[in-house]
XYZ file of C-alpha atoms in Angstrom:
157
model
C 33.109 -12.890 -16.111
C 29.962 -14.661 -15.906
C 27.971 -16.109 -18.866
C 25.132 -13.423 -17.727
C 27.151 -10.352 -17.745
C 28.444 -11.442 -21.437
C 25.307 -12.260 -22.588
C 24.016 -8.526 -21.012
C 26.643 -6.913 -22.674
C 25.402 -8.350 -25.964
C 22.030 -7.235 -25.008
C 22.783 -3.488 -24.308
C 24.770 -3.589 -27.154
C 21.544 -4.358 -29.431
C 19.430 -2.730 -27.300
C 21.784 0.769 -27.937
C 21.962 0.717 -31.498
C 18.288 -0.480 -31.539
C 16.904 2.849 -29.787
C 19.095 5.024 -32.210
C 17.557 3.307 -35.312
C 14.062 3.696 -33.770
C 15.348 7.435 -33.229
C 15.429 8.021 -36.710
C 12.779 6.413 -37.731
C 10.790 8.590 -35.061
C 12.309 11.602 -37.731
C 11.097 9.869 -41.092
C 7.669 9.726 -40.654
C 7.210 7.142 -42.452
C 4.076 5.362 -42.940
C 4.931 2.164 -43.623
C 2.686 2.271 -47.094
C 4.064 0.581 -50.476
C 4.056 3.634 -51.705
C 6.008 6.087 -49.470
C 8.532 2.892 -49.132
C 9.167 3.324 -52.759
C 9.729 7.094 -52.273
C 12.342 6.406 -49.230
C 15.983 6.832 -50.283
C 18.165 4.383 -49.896
C 19.818 5.322 -46.582
C 16.433 5.657 -44.668
C 15.756 1.885 -46.574
C 18.752 0.755 -44.611
C 18.176 2.371 -41.594
C 14.623 0.034 -42.049
C 16.076 -2.859 -42.034
C 19.261 -2.493 -39.805
C 16.188 -1.336 -36.988
C 13.890 -4.414 -38.183
C 17.312 -7.511 -37.576
C 18.270 -5.312 -34.549
C 14.378 -6.096 -33.176
C 14.798 -9.449 -33.886
C 18.090 -10.283 -33.093
C 17.834 -8.510 -29.802
C 14.458 -10.413 -28.892
C 15.579 -13.608 -30.394
C 18.979 -13.604 -28.197
C 16.508 -12.975 -25.034
C 14.353 -15.635 -25.978
C 17.005 -18.257 -26.411
C 20.375 -17.645 -24.005
C 19.236 -14.563 -21.686
C 15.742 -16.217 -20.437
C 17.735 -19.555 -19.098
C 20.353 -17.664 -18.289
C 18.226 -15.724 -15.770
C 16.582 -18.721 -14.161
C 20.399 -20.085 -13.611
C 21.499 -17.172 -11.805
C 18.299 -17.240 -9.675
C 18.134 -21.312 -9.262
C 14.909 -21.421 -10.802
C 14.458 -24.470 -12.245
C 13.301 -24.805 -15.803
C 13.279 -28.093 -18.281
C 11.889 -26.891 -21.734
C 12.008 -23.701 -23.596
C 7.879 -23.055 -23.166
C 8.693 -23.496 -19.892
C 11.486 -20.841 -19.528
C 8.540 -18.142 -20.769
C 5.937 -19.664 -18.605
C 8.866 -18.479 -15.445
C 9.938 -15.242 -17.674
C 6.265 -14.317 -17.311
C 5.630 -15.552 -13.662
C 8.999 -13.310 -12.894
C 7.004 -10.068 -14.822
C 9.401 -10.246 -16.813
C 7.392 -10.817 -20.312
C 3.735 -11.247 -20.900
C 3.954 -14.674 -22.690
C 1.321 -14.109 -25.238
C 2.688 -10.812 -26.373
C 6.375 -12.391 -26.285
C 4.779 -15.448 -28.909
C 3.236 -12.578 -30.620
C 6.926 -11.342 -31.268
C 8.205 -14.387 -32.100
C 5.156 -14.728 -34.796
C 6.263 -11.287 -36.760
C 9.754 -11.887 -36.235
C 9.201 -15.149 -38.453
C 6.995 -14.212 -40.788
C 9.504 -10.913 -41.614
C 12.320 -13.648 -41.893
C 9.883 -15.345 -43.988
C 7.751 -12.395 -45.928
C 10.335 -10.117 -47.095
C 10.774 -8.606 -49.559
C 8.461 -10.708 -51.807
C 5.443 -9.747 -49.641
C 6.264 -6.072 -49.077
C 3.014 -4.923 -48.171
C 2.873 -6.912 -45.209
C 6.497 -7.306 -44.430
C 5.311 -3.408 -43.780
C 2.854 -3.956 -41.877
C 5.280 -6.640 -39.866
C 8.026 -3.982 -39.515
C 5.314 -1.217 -38.383
C 4.666 -4.009 -35.954
C 7.889 -3.719 -34.608
C 8.456 -0.072 -34.373
C 5.089 0.453 -32.590
C 5.945 -2.115 -30.411
C 10.237 -0.582 -29.308
C 8.340 0.851 -25.974
C 7.843 -2.986 -24.844
C 11.212 -4.438 -25.925
C 12.343 -1.776 -24.571
C 10.717 -2.472 -21.163
C 11.483 -6.731 -21.526
C 15.277 -5.416 -21.761
C 14.667 -3.229 -18.455
C 13.361 -6.191 -16.183
C 16.069 -8.370 -17.993
C 18.800 -5.905 -15.861
C 16.580 -5.048 -12.946
C 16.198 -9.101 -12.280
C 19.945 -9.633 -13.230
C 21.116 -6.971 -11.030
C 18.937 -8.797 -8.195
C 21.468 -11.527 -8.545
C 24.735 -9.271 -8.802
C 24.788 -9.073 -12.144
C 27.679 -6.332 -12.481
C 26.515 -4.517 -16.356
C 24.242 -1.963 -16.133
C 21.575 -1.181 -18.678
C 23.044 2.239 -20.690
C 19.994 5.265 -19.877
C 18.383 6.497 -22.254
């Protein structure tokens, strides 16, 4: 199995879990306020934590590993990460500005939670509200990889 196939398997697993957590969050009708957070039961808080971890892990894994592998299988040359992201935008896999914004939010969450709960909840809300964009990036990744004979398929919605 090729490296990209193994990476896409991992992406698919993260995506499936993230999608399930998102469905649960949508049923919670949570407004991301500190007050409402204090009333959430432990399982609901765990779902929010799990969503955030999967969102961050998926976003990080795509940026750190998968994007480079996509360029490798396509024969597109690159030398540094900033170049990888520019090329991913050129190939219409990501919007560079949006991807950088995702990274910034993810970094804030890693450093703020739980000390600054209001900021962490605002960042979590951002991640939940931007699920569809990350989902589109994942779909773009799989479509790009299929052009170069990657054999792993994205799970259907």
